[in-house]
Tab-separated table of C-alpha atoms and ligand atoms in Angstrom:
chain	number	residue	atom	x	y	z
A	25	MET	CA	-1.715	-13.377	7.130
A	26	SER	CA	-3.253	-10.406	8.592
A	27	ALA	CA	-6.848	-10.726	10.114
A	28	SER	CA	-8.601	-7.774	7.423
A	29	ILE	CA	-7.013	-6.269	4.359
A	30	PHE	CA	-8.682	-3.118	5.249
A	31	ASP	CA	-6.829	-2.411	8.808
A	32	GLU	CA	-3.778	-3.449	7.399
A	33	ALA	CA	-4.025	-0.582	4.652
A	34	GLN	CA	-5.490	1.771	6.849
A	35	LYS	CA	-2.080	1.526	8.662
A	36	ARG	CA	-0.180	3.317	5.804
A	37	LEU	CA	-2.549	6.354	5.615
A	38	ASP	CA	-2.217	6.654	9.721
A	39	LYS	CA	1.782	6.848	8.956
A	40	ALA	CA	1.640	9.166	6.051
A	41	LEU	CA	-0.565	11.822	8.789
A	42	LYS	CA	1.359	11.438	10.896
A	43	ALA	CA	4.546	12.341	8.763
A	44	TYR	CA	1.800	15.533	6.759
A	45	PRO	CA	-0.773	16.142	9.434
A	46	MET	CA	-3.508	17.187	7.150
A	47	ASP	CA	-7.087	18.757	8.036
A	48	ALA	CA	-8.806	16.405	10.134
A	49	GLU	CA	-12.164	16.736	7.678
A	50	THR	CA	-9.377	15.057	5.196
A	51	ALA	CA	-8.776	12.292	7.618
A	52	LEU	CA	-12.122	11.861	8.665
A	53	LEU	CA	-13.146	11.361	4.689
A	54	LEU	CA	-10.504	9.412	4.285
A	55	LYS	CA	-11.519	6.816	6.968
A	56	THR	CA	-14.892	4.794	5.692
A	57	PRO	CA	-15.776	4.053	2.053
A	58	LYS	CA	-18.292	6.501	0.305
A	59	SER	CA	-20.416	2.760	-0.784
A	60	LEU	CA	-19.522	-0.393	-0.886
A	61	ILE	CA	-22.579	-2.728	-2.336
A	62	GLU	CA	-23.193	-6.377	-2.492
A	63	VAL	CA	-24.975	-8.571	-5.316
A	64	SER	CA	-25.861	-11.830	-6.199
A	65	ILE	CA	-25.687	-12.872	-9.991
A	66	PRO	CA	-28.061	-15.811	-10.630
A	67	VAL	CA	-26.117	-17.457	-13.766
A	68	ARG	CA	-27.298	-20.355	-15.983
A	69	MET	CA	-24.944	-22.850	-16.441
A	70	ASP	CA	-24.170	-25.178	-19.663
A	71	ASP	CA	-25.946	-27.978	-18.273
A	72	GLY	CA	-28.710	-26.521	-17.197
A	73	SER	CA	-28.178	-25.577	-13.871
A	74	LEU	CA	-28.538	-22.459	-11.860
A	75	ARG	CA	-25.760	-21.132	-9.819
A	76	VAL	CA	-25.826	-17.700	-7.786
A	77	PHE	CA	-22.290	-16.470	-7.447
A	78	GLN	CA	-21.662	-13.360	-5.007
A	79	GLY	CA	-19.852	-9.721	-6.236
A	80	PHE	CA	-19.374	-6.308	-4.497
A	81	ARG	CA	-18.276	-2.736	-5.967
A	82	CYS	CA	-16.949	-0.072	-3.766
A	83	ARG	CA	-16.459	3.080	-4.526
A	84	TYR	CA	-13.864	4.935	-1.476
A	85	ASN	CA	-14.219	8.231	-2.043
A	86	ASP	CA	-15.066	10.756	-5.233
A	87	LEU	CA	-13.239	13.990	-3.649
A	88	LEU	CA	-11.362	14.275	-7.135
A	89	GLY	CA	-13.719	13.339	-9.694
A	90	PRO	CA	-15.796	10.039	-10.718
A	91	THR	CA	-14.538	6.908	-9.246
A	92	LYS	CA	-12.210	4.349	-11.036
A	93	GLY	CA	-10.608	1.001	-10.298
A	94	GLY	CA	-10.512	-2.831	-11.933
A	95	ILE	CA	-12.765	-5.423	-11.476
A	96	ARG	CA	-11.854	-8.462	-10.217
A	97	TYR	CA	-12.242	-12.092	-10.705
A	98	HIS	CA	-11.422	-14.833	-8.356
A	99	PRO	CA	-11.789	-17.291	-5.221
A	100	GLN	CA	-10.349	-14.992	-2.716
A	101	VAL	CA	-12.147	-11.987	-2.901
A	102	SER	CA	-14.133	-10.791	-0.419
A	103	ALA	CA	-15.950	-7.154	0.515
A	104	ASP	CA	-12.449	-6.074	2.633
A	105	GLU	CA	-10.255	-6.868	0.013
A	106	VAL	CA	-12.440	-5.171	-2.404
A	107	LYS	CA	-13.098	-2.409	0.275
A	108	SER	CA	-8.917	-2.403	0.426
A	109	LEU	CA	-8.791	-2.065	-3.592
A	110	ALA	CA	-10.866	0.639	-3.686
A	111	PHE	CA	-9.284	2.699	-1.076
A	112	TRP	CA	-5.104	1.849	-2.280
A	113	MET	CA	-6.968	2.973	-5.817
A	114	THR	CA	-8.335	6.223	-4.202
A	115	PHE	CA	-4.536	6.908	-3.536
A	116	LYS	CA	-3.050	5.729	-6.402
A	117	CYS	CA	-5.348	7.695	-8.476
A	118	SER	CA	-4.208	10.690	-6.848
A	119	VAL	CA	-0.748	10.188	-7.060
A	120	ALA	CA	-0.530	10.042	-10.789
A	121	GLY	CA	-2.621	13.379	-10.531
A	122	LEU	CA	-5.764	12.073	-12.358
A	123	PRO	CA	-8.931	13.693	-12.128
A	124	TYR	CA	-10.434	10.380	-10.266
A	125	GLY	CA	-11.341	9.462	-7.271
A	126	GLY	CA	-11.207	5.083	-5.739
A	127	GLY	CA	-13.537	2.301	-6.749
A	128	LYS	CA	-12.924	-1.639	-7.104
A	129	GLY	CA	-15.158	-4.467	-8.047
A	130	GLY	CA	-15.020	-8.244	-7.848
A	131	ILE	CA	-16.380	-11.362	-8.190
A	132	ILE	CA	-16.338	-14.574	-6.101
A	133	VAL	CA	-15.540	-17.804	-8.370
A	134	ASP	CA	-12.763	-19.089	-10.469
A	135	PRO	CA	-12.934	-18.081	-14.170
A	136	HIS	CA	-10.910	-20.642	-15.215
A	137	LYS	CA	-14.030	-23.380	-14.385
A	138	LEU	CA	-16.493	-21.770	-15.906
A	139	SER	CA	-16.881	-22.268	-19.969
A	140	GLN	CA	-16.745	-19.185	-22.285
A	141	ALA	CA	-20.400	-18.654	-22.406
A	142	GLU	CA	-21.384	-19.045	-18.908
A	143	LEU	CA	-18.459	-16.601	-18.312
A	144	GLU	CA	-20.125	-13.773	-20.641
A	145	ARG	CA	-23.539	-14.501	-18.761
A	146	LEU	CA	-21.263	-13.840	-15.175
A	147	SER	CA	-20.160	-10.656	-16.605
A	148	ARG	CA	-23.428	-9.295	-18.277
A	149	GLY	CA	-25.597	-10.544	-14.553
A	150	TYR	CA	-22.526	-8.903	-12.683
A	151	MET	CA	-22.737	-5.662	-14.974
A	152	ALA	CA	-26.915	-5.587	-15.340
A	153	ALA	CA	-27.216	-5.830	-10.740
A	154	ILE	CA	-24.686	-2.787	-10.479
A	155	ALA	CA	-25.581	-0.495	-13.573
A	156	ASP	CA	-27.309	1.782	-11.473
A	157	PHE	CA	-24.186	2.458	-9.788
A	158	VAL	CA	-21.721	3.028	-12.642
A	159	GLY	CA	-21.078	5.269	-15.557
A	160	PRO	CA	-18.433	7.807	-17.372
A	161	ASP	CA	-19.418	9.991	-14.941
A	162	LEU	CA	-20.160	8.676	-11.515
A	163	ASP	CA	-17.753	5.008	-11.768
A	164	VAL	CA	-15.386	3.607	-13.928
A	165	PRO	CA	-14.492	0.229	-13.741
A	166	ALA	CA	-11.332	-1.465	-15.363
A	167	PRO	CA	-9.859	-5.239	-15.681
A	168	ASP	CA	-8.013	-6.135	-12.626
A	169	VAL	CA	-6.938	-10.376	-11.957
A	170	TYR	CA	-8.622	-12.623	-14.362
A	171	THR	CA	-10.629	-10.184	-15.875
A	172	ASN	CA	-10.018	-8.737	-19.313
A	173	GLY	CA	-10.877	-7.369	-22.680
A	174	THR	CA	-13.495	-9.355	-23.758
A	175	ILE	CA	-14.770	-9.309	-20.291
A	176	MET	CA	-14.902	-5.608	-20.142
A	177	ASN	CA	-16.654	-5.412	-23.839
A	178	TRP	CA	-19.550	-7.615	-22.690
A	179	MET	CA	-19.979	-5.491	-19.628
A	180	CYS	CA	-19.904	-2.011	-21.585
A	181	ASP	CA	-22.271	-3.469	-24.291
A	182	GLU	CA	-24.181	-4.614	-21.595
A	183	TYR	CA	-24.460	-1.872	-20.405
A	184	SER	CA	-24.822	0.047	-23.451
A	185	LYS	CA	-28.011	-2.037	-24.134
A	186	ILE	CA	-29.636	-1.085	-20.498
A	187	ARG	CA	-29.481	2.967	-21.650
A	188	ARG	CA	-30.005	1.963	-25.020
A	189	SER	CA	-26.790	4.373	-25.913
A	190	TYR	CA	-23.454	3.361	-26.423
A	191	GLN	CA	-21.304	4.459	-24.008
A	192	PRO	CA	-17.585	3.392	-24.467
A	193	ALA	CA	-16.727	5.452	-21.671
A	194	VAL	CA	-18.351	3.485	-19.354
A	195	ILE	CA	-15.610	0.738	-18.860
A	196	THR	CA	-11.924	0.673	-19.713
A	197	GLY	CA	-9.362	-1.924	-20.970
A	198	LYS	CA	-11.439	-2.358	-23.915
A	199	PRO	CA	-10.070	-4.406	-26.942
A	200	VAL	CA	-8.662	-2.140	-29.030
A	201	ALA	CA	-10.956	-2.944	-32.217
A	202	LEU	CA	-14.198	-1.571	-29.291
A	203	GLY	CA	-12.854	1.398	-28.012
A	204	GLY	CA	-10.272	0.639	-25.994
A	205	SER	CA	-6.514	2.500	-26.555
A	206	LEU	CA	-3.544	1.166	-28.333
A	207	GLY	CA	-1.055	0.767	-25.163
A	208	ARG	CA	-4.089	-0.163	-22.361
A	209	GLU	CA	-3.302	-3.983	-22.218
A	210	SER	CA	1.066	-3.014	-21.489
A	211	ALA	CA	0.258	-0.238	-19.425
A	212	THR	CA	0.378	-1.249	-16.019
A	213	ALA	CA	4.114	-2.789	-16.890
A	214	GLN	CA	5.147	0.325	-18.616
A	215	GLY	CA	4.120	2.537	-15.981
A	216	GLY	CA	6.028	0.658	-13.481
A	217	PHE	CA	8.797	0.103	-15.973
A	218	TYR	CA	9.128	4.343	-16.557
A	219	VAL	CA	9.388	4.538	-12.792
A	220	LEU	CA	11.719	2.231	-12.336
A	221	GLU	CA	13.995	3.384	-14.910
A	222	ALA	CA	13.773	6.933	-13.232
A	223	LEU	CA	14.526	5.825	-9.896
A	224	LYS	CA	17.080	3.497	-9.993
A	225	GLY	CA	20.043	6.063	-10.048
A	226	LYS	CA	18.604	7.692	-6.933
A	227	LEU	CA	17.869	4.309	-5.334
A	228	GLY	CA	21.785	3.137	-5.737
A	229	LEU	CA	21.088	0.966	-8.845
A	230	SER	CA	23.512	1.296	-11.581
A	231	GLY	CA	24.909	-0.848	-14.465
A	232	LYS	CA	24.014	-3.079	-17.014
A	233	GLY	CA	22.229	-6.853	-17.083
A	234	LEU	CA	20.900	-5.823	-13.011
A	235	LYS	CA	19.101	-9.129	-11.315
A	236	VAL	CA	15.110	-8.946	-11.143
A	237	ALA	CA	12.737	-11.322	-10.075
A	238	VAL	CA	9.126	-10.903	-10.884
A	239	GLN	CA	6.340	-13.151	-8.697
A	240	GLY	CA	2.824	-13.534	-10.822
A	241	PHE	CA	3.150	-13.977	-14.917
A	242	GLY	CA	-0.094	-12.568	-15.900
A	243	ASN	CA	-1.305	-9.168	-17.847
A	244	ALA	CA	1.708	-7.174	-15.251
A	245	GLY	CA	4.523	-9.279	-14.407
A	246	SER	CA	4.874	-11.082	-17.942
A	247	ILE	CA	4.471	-7.733	-20.239
A	248	PHE	CA	7.361	-6.384	-17.016
A	249	ALA	CA	9.276	-9.338	-17.528
A	250	SER	CA	9.814	-8.726	-21.161
A	251	LEU	CA	10.190	-5.522	-20.957
A	252	ALA	CA	13.213	-5.656	-18.550
A	253	HIS	CA	14.650	-8.336	-20.602
A	254	GLN	CA	13.904	-6.323	-23.846
A	255	ALA	CA	16.106	-3.536	-22.016
A	256	GLY	CA	18.736	-5.434	-20.724
A	257	TYR	CA	18.402	-6.769	-17.748
A	258	LYS	CA	18.548	-10.304	-16.954
A	259	VAL	CA	14.978	-11.432	-15.758
A	260	VAL	CA	17.053	-14.747	-13.795
A	261	ALA	CA	13.097	-15.851	-11.923
A	262	VAL	CA	9.617	-15.687	-12.887
A	263	SER	CA	6.694	-17.724	-11.855
A	264	ASP	CA	2.902	-18.204	-11.312
A	265	SER	CA	0.208	-19.213	-9.015
A	266	LYS	CA	2.002	-22.799	-9.709
A	267	GLY	CA	5.645	-22.101	-9.334
A	268	GLY	CA	8.461	-20.660	-11.166
A	269	VAL	CA	11.438	-20.926	-13.149
A	270	TYR	CA	15.043	-19.632	-12.568
A	271	SER	CA	17.666	-19.487	-14.480
A	272	GLU	CA	21.424	-17.696	-13.326
A	273	ALA	CA	22.478	-16.795	-16.428
A	274	GLY	CA	18.581	-15.232	-17.525
A	275	LEU	CA	15.331	-16.612	-18.995
A	276	ASP	CA	14.820	-16.282	-21.937
A	277	ILE	CA	11.097	-14.414	-21.864
A	278	PRO	CA	9.755	-14.158	-25.406
A	279	GLU	CA	10.588	-17.543	-25.156
A	280	LEU	CA	9.242	-18.519	-22.040
A	281	VAL	CA	5.910	-16.138	-23.066
A	282	ALA	CA	5.291	-18.021	-26.036
A	283	THR	CA	5.281	-22.062	-23.788
A	284	LYS	CA	3.339	-20.161	-21.424
A	285	LEU	CA	0.903	-19.412	-24.317
A	286	LYS	CA	0.913	-22.829	-25.579
A	287	THR	CA	0.936	-24.796	-22.908
A	288	GLY	CA	-0.572	-22.895	-19.680
A	289	THR	CA	2.523	-23.822	-17.991
A	290	LEU	CA	6.329	-22.337	-17.239
A	291	THR	CA	8.615	-24.592	-18.898
A	292	ALA	CA	12.438	-23.466	-19.981
A	293	ARG	CA	14.758	-25.216	-21.296
A	294	GLY	CA	17.924	-25.398	-18.621
A	295	ALA	CA	16.057	-23.525	-15.869
A	296	GLU	CA	15.632	-24.628	-12.538
A	297	LYS	CA	12.783	-25.005	-11.004
A	298	VAL	CA	11.694	-21.981	-7.889
A	299	SER	CA	8.280	-22.104	-5.469
A	300	ASN	CA	6.923	-18.584	-5.162
A	301	GLU	CA	7.990	-18.262	-1.837
A	302	ALA	CA	11.672	-18.931	-2.652
A	303	LEU	CA	11.629	-16.702	-5.592
A	304	LEU	CA	11.000	-14.127	-3.127
A	305	GLU	CA	14.267	-14.853	-1.224
A	306	LEU	CA	16.954	-14.425	-4.090
A	307	ASN	CA	19.245	-12.837	-4.526
A	308	VAL	CA	18.830	-10.177	-7.151
A	309	GLU	CA	18.793	-6.591	-7.448
A	310	VAL	CA	15.245	-6.107	-8.201
A	311	LEU	CA	12.134	-7.756	-6.831
A	312	VAL	CA	9.062	-7.667	-8.881
A	313	PRO	CA	6.051	-8.808	-7.098
A	314	ALA	CA	2.819	-8.475	-9.421
A	315	ALA	CA	0.672	-11.299	-8.528
A	316	LEU	CA	-1.896	-10.853	-4.616
A	317	GLU	CA	-1.938	-9.128	-1.767
A	318	ASN	CA	0.235	-9.944	0.987
A	319	GLN	CA	2.956	-11.951	0.121
A	320	ILE	CA	5.968	-10.432	1.479
A	321	THR	CA	5.141	-9.960	5.101
A	322	GLY	CA	6.172	-10.108	8.863
A	323	LYS	CA	7.480	-13.553	8.513
A	324	ASN	CA	9.598	-13.721	5.509
A	325	ALA	CA	10.623	-10.044	4.963
A	326	ALA	CA	13.702	-10.933	6.761
A	327	ASN	CA	14.888	-13.119	4.124
A	328	VAL	CA	14.603	-10.669	1.358
A	329	LYS	CA	17.796	-10.038	-0.134
A	330	ALA	CA	16.645	-7.506	-3.412
A	331	LYS	CA	18.326	-4.676	-3.063
A	332	CYS	CA	15.193	-2.953	-4.066
A	333	LEU	CA	10.925	-3.827	-4.922
A	334	LEU	CA	8.774	-2.987	-7.410
A	335	GLU	CA	5.284	-3.234	-6.186
A	336	LEU	CA	3.119	-3.669	-9.427
A	337	ALA	CA	0.867	-5.687	-7.552
A	338	ASN	CA	-1.595	-4.384	-5.140
A	339	GLY	CA	-0.837	-4.327	-1.617
A	340	PRO	CA	1.958	-7.434	-2.097
A	341	THR	CA	3.492	-6.573	1.228
A	342	ASP	CA	2.155	-6.016	4.403
A	343	SER	CA	3.711	-3.083	6.950
A	344	ALA	CA	5.120	-5.420	9.249
A	345	ALA	CA	7.261	-6.107	5.640
A	346	ASP	CA	7.647	-2.496	5.492
A	347	ALA	CA	9.181	-1.461	8.777
A	348	ILE	CA	11.350	-4.567	8.209
A	349	PHE	CA	12.717	-2.949	4.776
A	350	ASP	CA	12.877	0.103	6.280
A	351	GLU	CA	15.353	-1.064	8.980
A	352	LYS	CA	17.460	-2.769	6.360
A	353	LYS	CA	17.349	0.597	4.029
A	354	ILE	CA	15.792	-1.238	1.141
A	355	PRO	CA	13.670	1.004	-1.048
A	356	VAL	CA	9.640	-0.484	-2.017
A	357	VAL	CA	8.994	1.710	-4.885
A	358	PRO	CA	4.989	1.272	-3.752
A	359	ASP	CA	1.692	-0.062	-5.801
A	360	ILE	CA	0.252	3.114	-6.123
A	361	LEU	CA	3.153	4.895	-7.333
A	362	ALA	CA	4.357	1.769	-9.350
A	363	ASN	CA	1.097	0.112	-10.988
A	364	ALA	CA	-0.638	3.445	-11.528
A	365	GLY	CA	0.080	2.776	-15.104
A	366	GLY	CA	-2.692	0.883	-15.966
A	367	VAL	CA	-5.412	3.847	-14.360
A	368	THR	CA	-3.359	6.319	-16.267
A	369	VAL	CA	-3.996	4.795	-20.049
A	370	SER	CA	-7.678	3.992	-18.356
A	371	TYR	CA	-7.941	7.698	-18.160
A	372	PHE	CA	-6.449	8.200	-21.934
A	373	GLU	CA	-9.404	5.534	-22.610
A	374	TRP	CA	-11.631	7.501	-21.178
A	375	VAL	CA	-10.665	11.115	-22.557
A	376	GLN	CA	-10.326	9.164	-25.909
A	377	ASN	CA	-13.847	7.595	-25.677
A	378	ARG	CA	-15.058	10.708	-24.586
A	379	ALA	CA	-13.560	12.813	-27.582
A	380	GLY	CA	-14.281	10.304	-30.248
A	381	TYR	CA	-10.610	10.785	-31.536
A	382	TYR	CA	-7.976	8.125	-31.098
A	383	TRP	CA	-4.389	8.390	-30.459
A	384	SER	CA	-1.806	6.649	-31.617
A	385	GLU	CA	0.150	4.324	-29.267
A	386	GLU	CA	3.216	6.122	-29.305
A	387	GLU	CA	1.340	8.858	-28.173
A	388	VAL	CA	0.446	7.179	-25.611
A	389	ASN	CA	3.283	5.813	-24.521
A	390	GLN	CA	4.578	9.209	-24.604
A	391	LYS	CA	2.119	10.811	-22.298
A	392	LEU	CA	1.777	7.787	-19.958
A	393	LYS	CA	6.079	8.356	-19.749
A	394	VAL	CA	5.206	11.888	-18.510
A	395	ILE	CA	2.971	11.033	-15.658
A	396	MET	CA	5.124	8.409	-14.426
A	397	ASP	CA	8.231	10.203	-14.499
A	398	ARG	CA	6.624	13.571	-12.745
A	399	SER	CA	5.210	11.052	-9.767
A	400	ALA	CA	8.078	9.535	-9.585
A	401	GLN	CA	9.862	12.099	-8.976
A	402	GLN	CA	7.344	14.190	-6.542
A	403	VAL	CA	7.080	11.336	-4.529
A	404	PHE	CA	11.169	10.925	-4.246
A	405	GLU	CA	11.323	14.315	-3.301
A	406	LEU	CA	9.045	14.840	-0.425
A	407	LYS	CA	10.578	11.309	0.371
A	408	GLN	CA	13.853	13.326	1.198
A	409	GLU	CA	12.032	16.130	1.969
A	410	HIS	CA	10.229	14.548	5.057
A	411	ASN	CA	12.786	11.712	5.530
A	412	VAL	CA	9.996	9.020	4.561
A	413	SER	CA	10.357	5.996	2.858
A	414	LEU	CA	8.731	5.894	-0.471
A	415	ARG	CA	5.337	4.471	0.374
A	416	THR	CA	4.814	7.328	2.627
A	417	ALA	CA	6.198	9.780	0.336
A	418	ALA	CA	3.431	8.941	-2.311
A	419	TYR	CA	0.372	8.651	0.576
A	420	VAL	CA	1.825	12.468	1.245
A	421	LEU	CA	1.987	13.295	-2.242
A	422	ALA	CA	-1.844	12.081	-2.497
A	423	LEU	CA	-2.765	13.004	0.772
A	424	LYS	CA	-1.614	16.624	-0.209
A	425	ARG	CA	-3.917	16.662	-4.044
A	426	LEU	CA	-7.149	14.951	-1.674
A	427	ASN	CA	-6.605	17.801	1.271
A	428	GLU	CA	-6.774	20.973	-1.261
A	429	ALA	CA	-10.215	19.088	-2.455
A	430	VAL	CA	-11.458	19.382	0.689
A	431	LEU	CA	-10.154	23.036	1.624
A	432	ALA	CA	-11.496	23.928	-1.392
A	433	LYS	CA	-15.120	22.584	-0.809
A	434	GLY	CA	-15.271	24.496	2.598
A	435	THR	CA	-13.860	23.084	6.390
A	436	GLN	CA	-15.192	23.803	9.823
A	437	LYS	CA	-12.529	26.758	9.614
A	438	THR	CA	-14.966	28.172	6.569
A	439	TYR	CA	-18.395	27.891	8.326
A	440	GLN	CA	-17.174	29.372	11.263
A	441	LYS	CA	-15.915	32.337	9.700
B	26	LIG	N1	-6.706	-2.787	-11.961
B	26	LIG	C1	-6.196	-1.552	-11.969
B	26	LIG	C2	-5.252	-1.393	-11.450
B	26	LIG	O1	-5.556	-2.292	-10.020
B	26	LIG	C3	-6.528	-0.670	-13.188
B	26	LIG	C4	-7.031	-0.035	-12.977
B	26	LIG	C5	-7.861	1.038	-14.077
B	26	LIG	O2	-7.619	0.939	-14.979
B	26	LIG	O3	-9.164	1.457	-13.857
B	26	LIG	O4	-4.396	-0.086	-10.869
């Protein structure tokens, strides 16, 4: 694993800047985060003891609008990771053409080890600590790994108390009954699925029953597996943090989802066990990393046999792996395109909150499809035009929009006239 996720993330930007040179000021502005704060959150635990948790929030860049991005609860959260995730959000929002910059937050915690009441106190404490740095026109958080609608509601409620007024647009991914949007829960997976459908022919995949392996069975991975299964793909393997299951004949995904919900584990009749590492190397048409960063690196990329990758996770592939895939001509649909559906429906939620007018699930999905199809098409055209990977093309698309904003504000050239 690389020493710094952020240094790794920057390599993709450098590559895109080579493929499509921008105004030097755009590159300069995108090199560093606008702000990165670290907060201490004291929490009274159920046994009466006090624990202090460490949290972060990064507003990477706000050229295109208020910063936007999730909050992660994970033992491996770090300032470096949060900054990298905020960096990716900047490009993701731009790829999707959303009026947002990029942000991200996180707390170093294993939420599974806390009671619900402790989790609530931690979530409210985090929001209280960052309340001056977020807001509907400033920075709008959302769920990410191991956070959910309930947590978003606690944070929304805490912020509303601090501002002494109802502020639903401060955070997205809320429960539908509490100002959330229909379709937000499934949006990351649904968006990824639309992108796959839009690109599969162009990437040389055709026919029914294409084999899919999904690493990660959280919100994005499990819903994606269900959508793919429903659409006639053969989902042969899925895994969670504890390992996975494999069946050459295809897994019964609805049954797996139900078992996981009931027992907390991934088990299926007639299926073999497969480790997370082995899953990545299965002979499938579509490999979907939907867990954490740096799963596919220079060490294991050469063993990947998939015909294409769809990155539902953020940063699952490092730049050394990218080079191997480029050489082997294995297309990688990059995270900043493949998983942009989540933030796109977050945008819809924010719009609905501000308008006080709510859409049907059908309307949400229709609008999501328009954005995902358009973004996939634009990325593919840039790939062809510049003869670059889909990842570099996605960065170029994002950079073009960011560059336009920089030029419109005025650069050195403007002031020297
Ligand atoms: N955490 C999600 C992501 O990485 C969603 C962000 C959002 O909805 O703002 O894209």
